[in-house]
JSON list of C-alpha atoms and ligand atoms in Angstrom, two decimals:
[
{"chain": "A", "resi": 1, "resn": "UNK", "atom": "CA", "xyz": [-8.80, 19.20, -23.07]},
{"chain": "A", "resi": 2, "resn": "UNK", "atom": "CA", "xyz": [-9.58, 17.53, -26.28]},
{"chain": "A", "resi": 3, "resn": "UNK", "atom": "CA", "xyz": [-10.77, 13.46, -26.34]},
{"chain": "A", "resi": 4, "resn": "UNK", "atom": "CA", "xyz": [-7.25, 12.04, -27.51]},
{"chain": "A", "resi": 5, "resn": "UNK", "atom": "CA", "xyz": [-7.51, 9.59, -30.24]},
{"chain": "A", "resi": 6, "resn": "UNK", "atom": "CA", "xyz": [-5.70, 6.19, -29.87]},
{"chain": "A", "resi": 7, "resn": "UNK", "atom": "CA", "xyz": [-6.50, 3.28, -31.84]},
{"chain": "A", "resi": 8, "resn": "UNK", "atom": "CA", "xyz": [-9.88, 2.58, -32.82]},
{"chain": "A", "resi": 9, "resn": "UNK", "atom": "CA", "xyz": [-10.69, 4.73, -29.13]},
{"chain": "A", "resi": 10, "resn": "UNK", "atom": "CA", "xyz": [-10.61, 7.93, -27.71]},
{"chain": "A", "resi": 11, "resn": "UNK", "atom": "CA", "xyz": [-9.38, 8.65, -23.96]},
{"chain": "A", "resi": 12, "resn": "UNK", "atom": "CA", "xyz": [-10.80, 11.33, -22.26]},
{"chain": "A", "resi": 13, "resn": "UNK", "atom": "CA", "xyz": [-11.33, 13.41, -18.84]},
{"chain": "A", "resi": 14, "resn": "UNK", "atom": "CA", "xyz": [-14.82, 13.97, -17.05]},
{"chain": "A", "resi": 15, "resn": "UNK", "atom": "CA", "xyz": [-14.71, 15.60, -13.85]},
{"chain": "A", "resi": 16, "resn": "UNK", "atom": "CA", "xyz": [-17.23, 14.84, -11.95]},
{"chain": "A", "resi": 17, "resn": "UNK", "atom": "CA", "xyz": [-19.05, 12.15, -10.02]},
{"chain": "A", "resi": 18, "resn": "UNK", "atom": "CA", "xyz": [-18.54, 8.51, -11.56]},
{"chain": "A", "resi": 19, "resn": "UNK", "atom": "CA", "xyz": [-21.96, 7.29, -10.54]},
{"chain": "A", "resi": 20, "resn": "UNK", "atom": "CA", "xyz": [-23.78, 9.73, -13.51]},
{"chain": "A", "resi": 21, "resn": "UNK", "atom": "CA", "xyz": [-22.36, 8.53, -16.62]},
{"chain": "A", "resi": 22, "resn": "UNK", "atom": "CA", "xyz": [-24.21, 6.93, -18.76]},
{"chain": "A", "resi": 23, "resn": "UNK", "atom": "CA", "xyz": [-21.49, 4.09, -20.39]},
{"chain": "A", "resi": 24, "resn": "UNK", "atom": "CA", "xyz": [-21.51, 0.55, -20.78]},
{"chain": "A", "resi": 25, "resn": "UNK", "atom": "CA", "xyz": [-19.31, 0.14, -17.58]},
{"chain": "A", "resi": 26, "resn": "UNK", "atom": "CA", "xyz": [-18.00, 2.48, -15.25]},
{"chain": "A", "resi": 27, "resn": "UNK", "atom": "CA", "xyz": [-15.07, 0.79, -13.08]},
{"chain": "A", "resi": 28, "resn": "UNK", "atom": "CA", "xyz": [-15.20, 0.30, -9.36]},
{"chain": "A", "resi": 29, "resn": "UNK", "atom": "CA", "xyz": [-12.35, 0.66, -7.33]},
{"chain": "A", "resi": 30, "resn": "UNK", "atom": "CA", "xyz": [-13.13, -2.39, -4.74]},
{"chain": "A", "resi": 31, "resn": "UNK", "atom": "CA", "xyz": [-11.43, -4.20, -2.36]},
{"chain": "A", "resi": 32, "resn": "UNK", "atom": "CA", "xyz": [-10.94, -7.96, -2.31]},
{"chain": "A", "resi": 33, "resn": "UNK", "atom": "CA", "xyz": [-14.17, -8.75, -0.53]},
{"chain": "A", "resi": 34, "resn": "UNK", "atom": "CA", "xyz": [-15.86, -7.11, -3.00]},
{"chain": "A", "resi": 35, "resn": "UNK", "atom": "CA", "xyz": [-18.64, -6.06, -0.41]},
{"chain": "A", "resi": 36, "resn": "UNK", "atom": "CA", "xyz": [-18.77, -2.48, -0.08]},
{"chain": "A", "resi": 37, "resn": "UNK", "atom": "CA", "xyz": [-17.01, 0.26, 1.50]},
{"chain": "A", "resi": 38, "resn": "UNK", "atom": "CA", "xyz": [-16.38, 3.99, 1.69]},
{"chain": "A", "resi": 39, "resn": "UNK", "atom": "CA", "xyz": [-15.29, 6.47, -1.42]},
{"chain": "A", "resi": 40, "resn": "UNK", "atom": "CA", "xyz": [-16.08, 5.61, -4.73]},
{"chain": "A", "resi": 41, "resn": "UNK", "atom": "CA", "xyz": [-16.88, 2.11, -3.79]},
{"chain": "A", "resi": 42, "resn": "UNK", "atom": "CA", "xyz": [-19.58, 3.25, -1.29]},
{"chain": "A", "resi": 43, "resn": "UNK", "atom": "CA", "xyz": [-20.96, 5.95, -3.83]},
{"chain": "A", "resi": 44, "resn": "UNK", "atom": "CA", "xyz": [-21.93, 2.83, -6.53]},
{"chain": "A", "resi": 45, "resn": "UNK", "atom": "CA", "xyz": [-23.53, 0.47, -4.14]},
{"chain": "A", "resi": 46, "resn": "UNK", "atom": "CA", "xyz": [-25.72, 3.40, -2.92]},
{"chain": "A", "resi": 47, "resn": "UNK", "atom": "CA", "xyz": [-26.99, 4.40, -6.47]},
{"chain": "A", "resi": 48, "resn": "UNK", "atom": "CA", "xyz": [-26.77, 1.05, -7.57]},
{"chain": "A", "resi": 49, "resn": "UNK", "atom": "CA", "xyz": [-29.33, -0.01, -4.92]},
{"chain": "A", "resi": 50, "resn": "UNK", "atom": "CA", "xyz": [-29.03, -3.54, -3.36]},
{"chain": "A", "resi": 51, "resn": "UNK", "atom": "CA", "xyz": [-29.55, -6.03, -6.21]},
{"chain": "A", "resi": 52, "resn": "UNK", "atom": "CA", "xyz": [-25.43, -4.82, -6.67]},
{"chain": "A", "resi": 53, "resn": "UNK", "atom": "CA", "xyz": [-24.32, -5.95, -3.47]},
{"chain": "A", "resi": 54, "resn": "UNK", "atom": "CA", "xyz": [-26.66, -9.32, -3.76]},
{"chain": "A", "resi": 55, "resn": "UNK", "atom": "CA", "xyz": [-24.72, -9.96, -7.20]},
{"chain": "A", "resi": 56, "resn": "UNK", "atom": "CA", "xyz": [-21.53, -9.16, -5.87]},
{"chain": "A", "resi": 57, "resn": "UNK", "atom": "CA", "xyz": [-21.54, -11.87, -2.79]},
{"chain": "A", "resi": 58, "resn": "UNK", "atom": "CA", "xyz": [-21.81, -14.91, -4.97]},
{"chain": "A", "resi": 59, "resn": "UNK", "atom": "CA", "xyz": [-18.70, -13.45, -6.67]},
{"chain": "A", "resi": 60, "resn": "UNK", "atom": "CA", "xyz": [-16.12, -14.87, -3.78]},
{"chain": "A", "resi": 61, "resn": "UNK", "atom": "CA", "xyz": [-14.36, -11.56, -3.64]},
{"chain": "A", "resi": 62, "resn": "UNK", "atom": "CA", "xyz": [-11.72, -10.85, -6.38]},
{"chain": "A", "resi": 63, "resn": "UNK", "atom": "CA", "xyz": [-7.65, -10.46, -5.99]},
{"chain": "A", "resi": 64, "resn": "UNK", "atom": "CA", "xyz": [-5.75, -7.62, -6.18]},
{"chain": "A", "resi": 65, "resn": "UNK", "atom": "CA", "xyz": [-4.59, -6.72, -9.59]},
{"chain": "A", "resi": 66, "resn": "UNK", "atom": "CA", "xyz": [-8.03, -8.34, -11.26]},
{"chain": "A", "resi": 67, "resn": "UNK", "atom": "CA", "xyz": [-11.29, -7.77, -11.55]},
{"chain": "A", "resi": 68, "resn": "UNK", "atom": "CA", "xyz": [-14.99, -9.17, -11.85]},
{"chain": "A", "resi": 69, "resn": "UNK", "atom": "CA", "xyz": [-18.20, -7.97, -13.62]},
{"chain": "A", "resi": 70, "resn": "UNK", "atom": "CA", "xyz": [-21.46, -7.31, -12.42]},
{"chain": "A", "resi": 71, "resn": "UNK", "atom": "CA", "xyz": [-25.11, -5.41, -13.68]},
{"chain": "A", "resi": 72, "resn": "UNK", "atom": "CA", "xyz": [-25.49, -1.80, -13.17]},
{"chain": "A", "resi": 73, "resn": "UNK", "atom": "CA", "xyz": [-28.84, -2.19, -11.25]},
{"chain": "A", "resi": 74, "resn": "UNK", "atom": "CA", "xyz": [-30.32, 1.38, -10.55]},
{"chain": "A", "resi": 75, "resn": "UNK", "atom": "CA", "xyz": [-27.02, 2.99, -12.49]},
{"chain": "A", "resi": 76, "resn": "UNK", "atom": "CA", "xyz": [-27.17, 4.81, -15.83]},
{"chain": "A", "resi": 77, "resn": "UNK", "atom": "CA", "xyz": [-24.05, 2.62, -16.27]},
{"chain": "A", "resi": 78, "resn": "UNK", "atom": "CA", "xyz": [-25.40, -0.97, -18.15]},
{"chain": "A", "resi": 79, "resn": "UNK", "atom": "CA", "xyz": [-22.24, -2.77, -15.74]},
{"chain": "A", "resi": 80, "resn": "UNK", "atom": "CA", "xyz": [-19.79, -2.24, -13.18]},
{"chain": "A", "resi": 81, "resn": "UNK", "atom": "CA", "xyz": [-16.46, -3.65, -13.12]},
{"chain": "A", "resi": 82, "resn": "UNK", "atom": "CA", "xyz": [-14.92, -4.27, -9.63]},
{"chain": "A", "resi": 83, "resn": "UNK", "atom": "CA", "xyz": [-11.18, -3.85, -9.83]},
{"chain": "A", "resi": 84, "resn": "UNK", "atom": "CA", "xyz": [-9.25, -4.22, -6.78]},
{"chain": "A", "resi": 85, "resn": "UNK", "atom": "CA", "xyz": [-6.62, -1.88, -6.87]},
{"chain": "A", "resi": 86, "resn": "UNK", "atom": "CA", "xyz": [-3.19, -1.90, -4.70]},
{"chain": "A", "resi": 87, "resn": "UNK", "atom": "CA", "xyz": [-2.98, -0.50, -1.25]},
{"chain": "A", "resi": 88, "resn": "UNK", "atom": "CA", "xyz": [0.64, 1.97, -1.70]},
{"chain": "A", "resi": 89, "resn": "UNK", "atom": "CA", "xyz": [3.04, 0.71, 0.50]},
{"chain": "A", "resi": 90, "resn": "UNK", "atom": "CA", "xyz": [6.01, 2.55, -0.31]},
{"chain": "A", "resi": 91, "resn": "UNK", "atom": "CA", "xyz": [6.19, 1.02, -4.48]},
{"chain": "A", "resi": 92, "resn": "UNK", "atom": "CA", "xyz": [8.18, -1.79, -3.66]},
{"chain": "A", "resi": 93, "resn": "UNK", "atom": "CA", "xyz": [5.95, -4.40, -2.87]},
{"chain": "A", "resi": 94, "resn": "UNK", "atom": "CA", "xyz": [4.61, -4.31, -6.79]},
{"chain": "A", "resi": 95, "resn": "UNK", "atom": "CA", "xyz": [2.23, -1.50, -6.55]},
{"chain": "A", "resi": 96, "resn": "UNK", "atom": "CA", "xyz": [2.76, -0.09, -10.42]},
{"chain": "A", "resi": 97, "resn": "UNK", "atom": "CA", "xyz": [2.21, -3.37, -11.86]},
{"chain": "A", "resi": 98, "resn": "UNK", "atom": "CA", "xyz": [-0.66, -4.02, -9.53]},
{"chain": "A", "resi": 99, "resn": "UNK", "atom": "CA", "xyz": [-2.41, -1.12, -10.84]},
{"chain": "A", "resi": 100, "resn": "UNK", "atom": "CA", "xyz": [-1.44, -1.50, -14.44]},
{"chain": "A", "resi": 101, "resn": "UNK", "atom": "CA", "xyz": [-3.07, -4.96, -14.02]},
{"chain": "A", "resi": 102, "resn": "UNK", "atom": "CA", "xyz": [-6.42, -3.35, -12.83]},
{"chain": "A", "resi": 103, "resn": "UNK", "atom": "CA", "xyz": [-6.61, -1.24, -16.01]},
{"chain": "A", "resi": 104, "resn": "UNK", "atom": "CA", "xyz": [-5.87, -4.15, -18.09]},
{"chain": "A", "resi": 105, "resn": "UNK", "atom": "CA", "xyz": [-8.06, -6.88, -16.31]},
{"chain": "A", "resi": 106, "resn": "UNK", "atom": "CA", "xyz": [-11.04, -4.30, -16.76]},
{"chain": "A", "resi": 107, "resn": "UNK", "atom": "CA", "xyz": [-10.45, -3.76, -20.46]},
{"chain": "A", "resi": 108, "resn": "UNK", "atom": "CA", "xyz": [-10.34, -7.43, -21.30]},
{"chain": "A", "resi": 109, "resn": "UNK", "atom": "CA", "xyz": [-13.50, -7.86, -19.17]},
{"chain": "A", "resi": 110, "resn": "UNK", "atom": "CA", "xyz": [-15.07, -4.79, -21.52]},
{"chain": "A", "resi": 111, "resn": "UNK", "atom": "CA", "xyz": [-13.83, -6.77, -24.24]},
{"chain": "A", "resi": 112, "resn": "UNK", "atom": "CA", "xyz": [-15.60, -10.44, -23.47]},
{"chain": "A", "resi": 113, "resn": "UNK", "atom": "CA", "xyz": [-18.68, -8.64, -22.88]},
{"chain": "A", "resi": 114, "resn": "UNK", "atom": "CA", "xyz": [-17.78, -6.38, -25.97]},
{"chain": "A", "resi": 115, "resn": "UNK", "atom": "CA", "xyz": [-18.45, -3.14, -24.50]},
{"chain": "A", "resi": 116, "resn": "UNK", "atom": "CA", "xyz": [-17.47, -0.07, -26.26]},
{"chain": "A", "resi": 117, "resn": "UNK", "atom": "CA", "xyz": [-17.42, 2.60, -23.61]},
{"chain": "A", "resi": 118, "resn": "UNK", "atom": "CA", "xyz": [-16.20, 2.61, -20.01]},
{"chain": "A", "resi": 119, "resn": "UNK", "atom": "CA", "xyz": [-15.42, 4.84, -17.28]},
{"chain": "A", "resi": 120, "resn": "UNK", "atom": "CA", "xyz": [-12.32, 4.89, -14.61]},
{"chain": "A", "resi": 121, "resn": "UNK", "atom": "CA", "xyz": [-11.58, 6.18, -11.44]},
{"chain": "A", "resi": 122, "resn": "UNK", "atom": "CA", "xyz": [-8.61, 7.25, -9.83]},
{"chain": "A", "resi": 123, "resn": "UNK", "atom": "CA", "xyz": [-8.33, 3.76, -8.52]},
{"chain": "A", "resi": 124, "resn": "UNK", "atom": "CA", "xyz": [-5.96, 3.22, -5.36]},
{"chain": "A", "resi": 125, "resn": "UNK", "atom": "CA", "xyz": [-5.64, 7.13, -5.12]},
{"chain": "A", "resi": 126, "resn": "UNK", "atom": "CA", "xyz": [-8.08, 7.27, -1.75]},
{"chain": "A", "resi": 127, "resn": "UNK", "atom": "CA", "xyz": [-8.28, 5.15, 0.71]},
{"chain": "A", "resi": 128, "resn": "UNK", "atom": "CA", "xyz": [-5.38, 3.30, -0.68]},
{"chain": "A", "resi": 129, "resn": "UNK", "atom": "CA", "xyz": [-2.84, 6.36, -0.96]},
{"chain": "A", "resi": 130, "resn": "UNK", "atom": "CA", "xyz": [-1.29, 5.72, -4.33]},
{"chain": "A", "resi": 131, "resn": "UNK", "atom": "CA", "xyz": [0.51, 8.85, -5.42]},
{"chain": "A", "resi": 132, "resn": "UNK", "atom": "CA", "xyz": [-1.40, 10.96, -7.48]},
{"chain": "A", "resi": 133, "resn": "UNK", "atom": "CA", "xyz": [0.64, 11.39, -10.79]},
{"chain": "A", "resi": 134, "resn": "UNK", "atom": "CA", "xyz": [2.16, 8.36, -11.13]},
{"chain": "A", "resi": 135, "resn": "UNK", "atom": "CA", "xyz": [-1.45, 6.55, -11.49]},
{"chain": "A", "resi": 136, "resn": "UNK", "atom": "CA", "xyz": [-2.31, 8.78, -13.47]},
{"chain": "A", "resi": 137, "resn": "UNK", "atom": "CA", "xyz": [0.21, 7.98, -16.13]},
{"chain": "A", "resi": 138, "resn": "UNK", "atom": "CA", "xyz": [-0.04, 3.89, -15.20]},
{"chain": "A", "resi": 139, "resn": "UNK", "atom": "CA", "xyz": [-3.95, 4.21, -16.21]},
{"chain": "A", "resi": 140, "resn": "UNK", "atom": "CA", "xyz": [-3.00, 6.43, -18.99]},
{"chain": "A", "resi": 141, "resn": "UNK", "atom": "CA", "xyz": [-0.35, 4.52, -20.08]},
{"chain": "A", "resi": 142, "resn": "UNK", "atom": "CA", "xyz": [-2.03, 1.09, -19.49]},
{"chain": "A", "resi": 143, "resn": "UNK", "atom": "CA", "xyz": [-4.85, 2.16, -21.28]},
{"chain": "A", "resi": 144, "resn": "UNK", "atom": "CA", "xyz": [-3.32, 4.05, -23.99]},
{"chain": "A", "resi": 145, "resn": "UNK", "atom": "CA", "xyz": [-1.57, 0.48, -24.75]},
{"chain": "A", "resi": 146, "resn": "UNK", "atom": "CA", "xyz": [-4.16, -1.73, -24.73]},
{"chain": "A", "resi": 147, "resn": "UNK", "atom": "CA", "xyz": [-6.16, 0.72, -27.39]},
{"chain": "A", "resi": 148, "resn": "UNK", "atom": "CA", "xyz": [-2.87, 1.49, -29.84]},
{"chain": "A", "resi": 149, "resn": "UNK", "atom": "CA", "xyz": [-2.66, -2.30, -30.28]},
{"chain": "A", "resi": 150, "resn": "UNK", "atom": "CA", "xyz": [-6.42, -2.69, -30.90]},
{"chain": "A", "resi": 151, "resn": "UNK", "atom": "CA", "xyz": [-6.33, -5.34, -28.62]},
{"chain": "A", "resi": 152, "resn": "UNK", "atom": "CA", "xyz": [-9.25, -3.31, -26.22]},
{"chain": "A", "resi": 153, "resn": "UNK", "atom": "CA", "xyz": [-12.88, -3.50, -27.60]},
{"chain": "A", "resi": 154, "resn": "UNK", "atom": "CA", "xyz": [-13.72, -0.34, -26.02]},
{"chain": "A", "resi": 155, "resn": "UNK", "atom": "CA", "xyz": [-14.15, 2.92, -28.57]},
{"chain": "A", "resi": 156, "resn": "UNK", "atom": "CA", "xyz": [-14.53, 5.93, -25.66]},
{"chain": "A", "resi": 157, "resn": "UNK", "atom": "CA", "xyz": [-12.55, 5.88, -22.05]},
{"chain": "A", "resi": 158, "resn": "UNK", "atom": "CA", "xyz": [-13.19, 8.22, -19.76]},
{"chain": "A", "resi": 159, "resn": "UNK", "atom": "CA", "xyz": [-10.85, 9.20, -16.55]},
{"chain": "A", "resi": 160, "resn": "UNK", "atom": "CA", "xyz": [-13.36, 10.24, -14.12]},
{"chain": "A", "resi": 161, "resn": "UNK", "atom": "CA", "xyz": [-11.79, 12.25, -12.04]},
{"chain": "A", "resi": 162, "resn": "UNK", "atom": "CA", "xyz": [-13.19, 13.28, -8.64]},
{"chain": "A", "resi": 163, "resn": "UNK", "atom": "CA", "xyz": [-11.52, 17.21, -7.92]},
{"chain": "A", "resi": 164, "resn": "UNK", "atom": "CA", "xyz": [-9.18, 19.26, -9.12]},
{"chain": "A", "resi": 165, "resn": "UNK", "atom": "CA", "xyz": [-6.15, 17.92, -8.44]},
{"chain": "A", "resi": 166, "resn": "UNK", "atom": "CA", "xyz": [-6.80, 14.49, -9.90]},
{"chain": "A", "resi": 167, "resn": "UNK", "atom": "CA", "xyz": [-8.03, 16.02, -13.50]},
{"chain": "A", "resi": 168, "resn": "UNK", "atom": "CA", "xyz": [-4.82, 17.79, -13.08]},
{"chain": "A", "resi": 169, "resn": "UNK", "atom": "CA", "xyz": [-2.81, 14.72, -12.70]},
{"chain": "A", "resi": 170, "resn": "UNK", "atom": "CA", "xyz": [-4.88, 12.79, -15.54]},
{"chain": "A", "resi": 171, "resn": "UNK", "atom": "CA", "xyz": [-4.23, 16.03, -18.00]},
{"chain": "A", "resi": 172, "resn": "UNK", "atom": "CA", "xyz": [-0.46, 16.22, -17.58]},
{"chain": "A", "resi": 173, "resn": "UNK", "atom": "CA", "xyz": [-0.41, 12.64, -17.92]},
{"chain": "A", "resi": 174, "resn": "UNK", "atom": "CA", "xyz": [-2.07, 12.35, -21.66]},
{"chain": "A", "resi": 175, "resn": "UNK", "atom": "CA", "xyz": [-0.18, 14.98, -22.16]},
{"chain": "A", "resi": 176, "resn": "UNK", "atom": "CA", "xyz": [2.69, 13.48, -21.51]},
{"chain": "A", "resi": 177, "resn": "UNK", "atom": "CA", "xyz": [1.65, 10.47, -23.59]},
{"chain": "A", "resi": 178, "resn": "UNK", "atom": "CA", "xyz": [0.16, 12.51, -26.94]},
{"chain": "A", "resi": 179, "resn": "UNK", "atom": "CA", "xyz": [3.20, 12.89, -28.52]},
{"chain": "A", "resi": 180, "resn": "UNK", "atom": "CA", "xyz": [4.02, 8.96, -28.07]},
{"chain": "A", "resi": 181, "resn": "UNK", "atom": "CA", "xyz": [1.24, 8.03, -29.87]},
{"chain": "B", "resi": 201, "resn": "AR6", "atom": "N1", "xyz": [-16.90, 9.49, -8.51]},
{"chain": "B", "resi": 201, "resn": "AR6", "atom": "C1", "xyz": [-15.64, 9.46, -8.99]},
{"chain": "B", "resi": 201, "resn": "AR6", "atom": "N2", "xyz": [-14.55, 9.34, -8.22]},
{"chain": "B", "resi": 201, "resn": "AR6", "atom": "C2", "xyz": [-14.75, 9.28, -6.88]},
{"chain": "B", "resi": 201, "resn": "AR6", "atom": "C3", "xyz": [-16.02, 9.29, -6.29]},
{"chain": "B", "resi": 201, "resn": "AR6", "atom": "C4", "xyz": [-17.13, 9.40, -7.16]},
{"chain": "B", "resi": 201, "resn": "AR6", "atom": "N3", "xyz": [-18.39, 9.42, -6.71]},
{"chain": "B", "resi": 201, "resn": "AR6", "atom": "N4", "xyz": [-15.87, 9.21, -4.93]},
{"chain": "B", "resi": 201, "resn": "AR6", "atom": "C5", "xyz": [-14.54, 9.14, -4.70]},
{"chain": "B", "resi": 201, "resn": "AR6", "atom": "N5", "xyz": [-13.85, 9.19, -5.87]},
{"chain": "B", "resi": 201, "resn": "AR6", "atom": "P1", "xyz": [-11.24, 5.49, -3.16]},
{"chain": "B", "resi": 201, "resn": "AR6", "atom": "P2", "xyz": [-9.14, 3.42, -3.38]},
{"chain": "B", "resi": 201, "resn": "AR6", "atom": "C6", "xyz": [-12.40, 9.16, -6.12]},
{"chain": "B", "resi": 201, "resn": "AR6", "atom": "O1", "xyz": [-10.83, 5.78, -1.76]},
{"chain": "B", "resi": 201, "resn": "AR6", "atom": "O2", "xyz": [-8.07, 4.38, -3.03]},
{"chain": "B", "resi": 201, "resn": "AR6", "atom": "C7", "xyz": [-13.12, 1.78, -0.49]},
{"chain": "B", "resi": 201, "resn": "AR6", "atom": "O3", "xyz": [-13.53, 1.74, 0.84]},
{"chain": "B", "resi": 201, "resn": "AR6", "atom": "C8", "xyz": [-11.50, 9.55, -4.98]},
{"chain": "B", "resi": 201, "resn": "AR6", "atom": "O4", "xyz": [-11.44, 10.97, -4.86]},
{"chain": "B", "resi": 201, "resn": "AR6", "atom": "O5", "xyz": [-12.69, 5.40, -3.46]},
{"chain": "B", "resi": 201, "resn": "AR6", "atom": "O6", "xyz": [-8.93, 2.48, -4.54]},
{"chain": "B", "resi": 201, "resn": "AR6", "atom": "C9", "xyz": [-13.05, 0.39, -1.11]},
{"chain": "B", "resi": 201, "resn": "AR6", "atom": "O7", "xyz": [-14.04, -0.46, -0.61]},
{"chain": "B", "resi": 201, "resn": "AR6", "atom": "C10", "xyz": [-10.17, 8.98, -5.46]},
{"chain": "B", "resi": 201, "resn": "AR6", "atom": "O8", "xyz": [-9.56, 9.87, -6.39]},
{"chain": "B", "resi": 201, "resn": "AR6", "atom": "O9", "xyz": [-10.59, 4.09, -3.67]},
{"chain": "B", "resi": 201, "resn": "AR6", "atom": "C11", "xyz": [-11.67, -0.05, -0.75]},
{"chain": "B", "resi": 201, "resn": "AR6", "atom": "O10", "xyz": [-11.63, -0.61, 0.55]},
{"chain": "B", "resi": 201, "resn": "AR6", "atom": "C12", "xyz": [-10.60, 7.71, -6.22]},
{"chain": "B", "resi": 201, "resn": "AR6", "atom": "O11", "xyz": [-12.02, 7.85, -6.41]},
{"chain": "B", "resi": 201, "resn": "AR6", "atom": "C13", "xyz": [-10.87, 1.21, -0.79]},
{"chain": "B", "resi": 201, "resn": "AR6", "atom": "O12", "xyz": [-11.78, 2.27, -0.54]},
{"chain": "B", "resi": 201, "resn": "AR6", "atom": "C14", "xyz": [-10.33, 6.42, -5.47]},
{"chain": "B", "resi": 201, "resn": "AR6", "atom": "O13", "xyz": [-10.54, 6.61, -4.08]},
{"chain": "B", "resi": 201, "resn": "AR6", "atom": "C15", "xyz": [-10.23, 1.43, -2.14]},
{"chain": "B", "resi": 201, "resn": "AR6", "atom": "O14", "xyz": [-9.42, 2.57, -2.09]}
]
């Protein structure tokens, strides 16, 4: 699938493991203590090496629906942004807007520290069981957004998507939103 020009950015799909891009940020999909864990979370903190995890415990965890910046340490990444996405409980406890406000938190962090590429997971589709396609087309959308109104900094997103089915959901979902834009 072609890089899908929005704005001053492009939004495109990488398949493959987050931890070996080489962008100004690739995005972490924390939780609120912001001290580790399993998935991609785990995968970072082990290539980052432990200067990350020494960084991130002076950062007093982070909320859900926001997100903090750190170094990239050993990464090829220059940062990593910690966004704590939503556990899905059902989508009536605020999940959607949750997750949009991971996407947007992250963006306006790239901004401050005007960074022009960055790199997201599936955030909240592990561990925290968010259906598939409809993150997909809250990052897409979110994103999407954020660049059309030139309010992001950022000039190349990537979805990183981890398997099949994910770069599935993430294709159908810019589909979805090419002819909108
Ligand atoms: N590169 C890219 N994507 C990956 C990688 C990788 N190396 N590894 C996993 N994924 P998850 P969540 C995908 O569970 O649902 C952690 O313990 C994975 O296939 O990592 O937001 C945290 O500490 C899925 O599509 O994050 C939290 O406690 C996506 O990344 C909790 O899990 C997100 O899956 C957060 O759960």
């Amino acid at each position: 699938m072609n890089p899908l020009p929005i704005g001053d950015a492009t939004l495109e799909i990488f398949t493959g493991d987050l931890t070996s891009l080489e962008v100004d940020a690739i995005v972490n999909a924390a939780n609120t203590s912001l001290l580790g864990g399993g998935g991609v979370d785990g995968a970072i903190h082990r290539a980052a090496g432990p200067g990350l995890l020494e960084e991130c415990r002076g950062l007093n965890g982070c909320e859900t629906g926001d997100a903090k910046i750190t170094g990239g340490y050993d990464l090829p990444a220059k940062h990593v942004i910690h966004a704590v996405g939503p556990v899905w409980y059902g989508g009536q406890k605020g999940e959607a807007e949750k997750l949009a406000s991971c996407y947007r938190r992250a963006l306006e962090l790239a901004g401050e520290h005007r960074l022009k590429s960055i790199a997201f997971p599936a955030i909240s589709c592990g561990v925290y069981a968010f259906p598939l396609d409809q993150a997909a087309r809250i990052a897409t959308r979110t994103v999407a957004e954020l660049c059309r109104e030139r309010v992001a900094s950022v000039t190349r997103v990537i979805f990183c998507c981890f398997g099949g089915d994910v770069t599935k959901a993430y294709e159908e979902a810019l589909d979805e939103l090419a002819p909108r834009m």
